[in-house]
mmCIF file of C-alpha atoms in Angstrom:
data_model
loop_
_atom_site.group_PDB
_atom_site.id
_atom_site.type_symbol
_atom_site.label_atom_id
_atom_site.label_comp_id
_atom_site.label_asym_id
_atom_site.label_seq_id
_atom_site.Cartn_x
_atom_site.Cartn_y
_atom_site.Cartn_z
ATOM 1 C CA MET A 1 -104.382 36.369 42.143
ATOM 2 C CA ASN A 2 -102.173 36.234 39.066
ATOM 3 C CA HIS A 3 -100.005 33.285 38.063
ATOM 4 C CA GLU A 4 -97.584 32.386 35.322
ATOM 5 C CA LEU A 5 -97.708 28.870 33.957
ATOM 6 C CA ARG A 6 -94.236 27.363 34.179
ATOM 7 C CA GLU A 7 -92.952 24.001 33.094
ATOM 8 C CA PHE A 8 -91.254 21.614 35.552
ATOM 9 C CA MET A 9 -87.901 20.254 34.419
ATOM 10 C CA GLU A 10 -86.369 16.984 35.652
ATOM 11 C CA GLY A 11 -82.728 17.694 34.954
ATOM 12 C CA SER A 12 -82.731 18.410 31.233
ATOM 13 C CA ARG A 13 -85.928 16.378 30.689
ATOM 14 C CA SER A 14 -89.316 18.064 30.398
ATOM 15 C CA PRO A 15 -92.300 15.804 31.211
ATOM 16 C CA PHE A 16 -94.731 18.456 29.988
ATOM 17 C CA GLY A 17 -92.689 19.090 26.845
ATOM 18 C CA GLU A 18 -92.624 15.369 26.057
ATOM 19 C CA TRP A 19 -96.401 15.136 26.526
ATOM 20 C CA PHE A 20 -96.995 18.332 24.541
ATOM 21 C CA GLU A 21 -94.863 17.044 21.640
ATOM 22 C CA ARG A 22 -96.961 13.856 21.414
ATOM 23 C CA LEU A 23 -100.195 15.836 20.949
ATOM 24 C CA ASP A 24 -101.541 16.238 17.455
ATOM 25 C CA PRO A 25 -101.102 19.843 16.233
ATOM 26 C CA MET A 26 -104.765 20.868 16.604
ATOM 27 C CA THR A 27 -104.988 19.565 20.180
ATOM 28 C CA ALA A 28 -101.677 21.225 21.058
ATOM 29 C CA ALA A 29 -102.959 24.526 19.679
ATOM 30 C CA ARG A 30 -106.060 24.197 21.862
ATOM 31 C CA VAL A 31 -103.885 23.478 24.902
ATOM 32 C CA ASP A 32 -101.978 26.671 24.100
ATOM 33 C CA ARG A 33 -105.210 28.631 23.669
ATOM 34 C CA ASN A 34 -106.682 27.414 26.960
ATOM 35 C CA ALA A 35 -103.628 27.138 29.172
ATOM 36 C CA GLY A 36 -100.719 29.090 27.838
ATOM 37 C CA ASN A 37 -102.201 32.483 27.150
ATOM 38 C CA ASP A 38 -103.081 33.615 30.640
ATOM 39 C CA THR A 39 -102.484 37.330 30.309
ATOM 40 C CA ARG A 40 -102.778 37.879 34.068
ATOM 41 C CA LYS A 41 -99.237 36.815 34.900
ATOM 42 C CA GLN A 42 -97.080 37.367 37.928
ATOM 43 C CA ARG A 43 -93.368 36.624 37.872
ATOM 44 C CA CYS A 44 -92.512 33.600 39.982
ATOM 45 C CA ASP A 45 -88.934 32.329 39.684
ATOM 46 C CA MET A 46 -88.491 28.672 40.507
ATOM 47 C CA ALA A 47 -85.570 26.359 39.977
ATOM 48 C CA LEU A 48 -85.662 23.823 37.152
ATOM 49 C CA THR A 49 -88.504 25.409 35.224
ATOM 50 C CA ARG A 50 -88.991 27.162 31.931
ATOM 51 C CA THR A 51 -91.929 29.192 30.761
ATOM 52 C CA TYR A 52 -94.741 27.559 28.886
ATOM 53 C CA ARG A 53 -94.255 30.203 26.201
ATOM 54 C CA GLU A 54 -90.711 28.951 25.528
ATOM 55 C CA THR A 55 -92.107 25.460 24.928
ATOM 56 C CA VAL A 56 -94.774 26.782 22.551
ATOM 57 C CA LEU A 57 -92.312 28.967 20.604
ATOM 58 C CA ALA A 58 -89.924 26.035 20.223
ATOM 59 C CA ARG A 59 -92.714 23.841 18.874
ATOM 60 C CA ILE A 60 -93.865 26.542 16.417
ATOM 61 C CA LYS A 61 -90.323 26.726 15.043
ATOM 62 C CA ARG A 62 -89.994 22.959 14.811
ATOM 63 C CA ASP A 63 -93.485 21.844 13.736
ATOM 64 C CA PRO A 64 -95.167 23.580 10.769
ATOM 65 C CA ARG A 65 -98.412 21.659 11.373
ATOM 66 C CA PHE A 66 -98.576 23.056 14.905
ATOM 67 C CA ALA A 67 -97.939 26.577 13.593
ATOM 68 C CA ARG A 68 -100.808 26.205 11.111
ATOM 69 C CA ALA A 69 -103.113 24.803 13.800
ATOM 70 C CA LEU A 70 -102.207 27.662 16.130
ATOM 71 C CA TYR A 71 -102.980 30.151 13.349
ATOM 72 C CA ALA A 72 -106.404 28.498 12.887
ATOM 73 C CA GLU A 73 -107.050 28.697 16.640
ATOM 74 C CA ALA A 74 -106.050 32.377 16.630
ATOM 75 C CA MET A 75 -108.552 33.062 13.852
ATOM 76 C CA ASN A 76 -111.268 31.151 15.726
ATOM 77 C CA ALA A 77 -110.524 33.060 18.924
ATOM 78 C CA LEU A 78 -110.762 36.414 17.123
ATOM 79 C CA LEU A 79 -114.022 35.431 15.433
ATOM 80 C CA GLU A 80 -115.458 34.283 18.783
ATOM 81 C CA GLY A 81 -114.579 37.613 20.410
ATOM 82 C CA GLU A 82 -111.662 36.251 22.445
ATOM 83 C CA VAL A 83 -109.418 39.065 21.264
ATOM 84 C CA GLU A 84 -106.670 38.814 23.910
ATOM 85 C CA GLU A 85 -106.207 35.100 23.228
ATOM 86 C CA GLY A 86 -106.226 35.562 19.456
ATOM 87 C CA LEU A 87 -103.712 38.407 19.558
ATOM 88 C CA SER A 88 -101.503 36.420 21.938
ATOM 89 C CA MET A 89 -101.377 33.460 19.555
ATOM 90 C CA LEU A 90 -100.625 35.751 16.604
ATOM 91 C CA ARG A 91 -97.848 37.371 18.669
ATOM 92 C CA ASP A 92 -96.353 33.925 19.384
ATOM 93 C CA LEU A 93 -96.404 33.124 15.665
ATOM 94 C CA VAL A 94 -94.659 36.408 14.873
ATOM 95 C CA HIS A 95 -91.994 35.840 17.542
ATOM 96 C CA ALA A 96 -91.305 32.295 16.369
ATOM 97 C CA GLU A 97 -91.684 32.611 12.602
ATOM 98 C CA ILE A 98 -91.864 35.899 10.756
ATOM 99 C CA THR A 99 -90.286 38.395 13.260
ATOM 100 C CA PHE A 100 -91.622 41.861 13.951
ATOM 101 C CA LYS A 101 -89.017 43.416 11.672
ATOM 102 C CA GLU A 102 -90.192 41.364 8.685
ATOM 103 C CA LEU A 103 -93.849 41.883 9.619
ATOM 104 C CA ALA A 104 -93.211 45.648 9.639
ATOM 105 C CA ARG A 105 -91.633 45.436 6.184
ATOM 106 C CA GLN A 106 -94.546 43.411 4.778
ATOM 107 C CA THR A 107 -97.374 45.453 6.334
ATOM 108 C CA GLY A 108 -95.894 48.955 6.196
ATOM 109 C CA PHE A 109 -96.498 49.494 9.935
ATOM 110 C CA GLY A 110 -93.713 50.351 12.366
ATOM 111 C CA GLU A 111 -92.341 47.629 14.641
ATOM 112 C CA LYS A 112 -93.425 49.481 17.787
ATOM 113 C CA ALA A 113 -96.926 49.945 16.390
ATOM 114 C CA LEU A 114 -97.119 46.222 15.628
ATOM 115 C CA HIS A 115 -95.971 45.355 19.156
ATOM 116 C CA ARG A 116 -98.727 47.604 20.533
ATOM 117 C CA MET A 117 -101.367 46.143 18.191
ATOM 118 C CA LEU A 118 -100.534 42.566 19.226
ATOM 119 C CA SER A 119 -100.118 43.319 22.933
ATOM 120 C CA LYS A 120 -102.632 42.068 25.494
ATOM 121 C CA ARG A 121 -104.249 45.502 25.448
ATOM 122 C CA GLY A 122 -103.898 45.793 21.680
ATOM 123 C CA ASN A 123 -106.781 47.212 19.702
ATOM 124 C CA PRO A 124 -105.817 47.045 16.029
ATOM 125 C CA THR A 125 -108.208 48.353 13.406
ATOM 126 C CA ALA A 126 -109.797 45.794 11.091
ATOM 127 C CA ARG A 127 -107.537 47.011 8.266
ATOM 128 C CA SER A 128 -104.395 46.637 10.415
ATOM 129 C CA LEU A 129 -105.412 43.221 11.712
ATOM 130 C CA ALA A 130 -106.172 42.054 8.163
ATOM 131 C CA ALA A 131 -102.681 43.097 7.025
ATOM 132 C CA ILE A 132 -101.070 41.307 9.977
ATOM 133 C CA VAL A 133 -103.121 38.155 9.496
ATOM 134 C CA ARG A 134 -102.363 38.143 5.748
ATOM 135 C CA ALA A 135 -98.602 38.474 6.319
ATOM 136 C CA ILE A 136 -98.560 35.657 8.902
ATOM 137 C CA ARG A 137 -100.748 33.491 6.654
ATOM 138 C CA ASP A 138 -98.423 34.055 3.689
ATOM 139 C CA ASP A 139 -95.374 33.302 5.845
ATOM 140 C CA LEU A 140 -96.958 29.993 6.880
ATOM 141 C CA GLY A 141 -97.878 29.227 3.259
ATOM 142 C CA LEU A 142 -101.591 28.918 3.988
ATOM 143 C CA VAL A 143 -104.495 29.335 1.597
ATOM 144 C CA PRO A 144 -107.581 30.588 3.459
ATOM 145 C CA ARG A 145 -110.828 28.651 3.318
ATOM 146 C CA VAL A 146 -113.938 29.703 5.156
ATOM 147 C CA THR A 147 -116.724 27.339 6.154
ATOM 148 C CA VAL A 148 -119.912 28.352 7.877
ATOM 149 C CA ALA A 149 -121.706 26.136 10.342
ATOM 150 C CA THR A 150 -125.166 26.666 11.721
ATOM 151 C CA ALA A 151 -125.651 26.839 15.449
#
């Protein structure tokens, strides 16, 4: 059975949104990684709700620390082999921050190709993914740092 996570609204107030906004950026990014990226979705219209994705995109636009934490979670997901989740988080960052048009300009790939690469069935080459990740990283103003931990 497929479900779409939707947010309950009490009038114009969002209990989930209020809770989500109080989370520190790293925890909020983990909530997004574990709850908001269910790629097995079924449309279910209900009154007084909005999609979880809308809440996440709004926070990315409003909170640079959350955007950076989400980028870090996307990188972790990709490195751990959770490709769908990683691509989904990168897609959210593109939608909220850089736009596909600007990403196409910076990477040299077509917009449609970028949409396919970052889709839930996307399978970008390492070279393509590196260009995408670099453009998003530069847009967020991040300087990469790699640390290695032993298991």
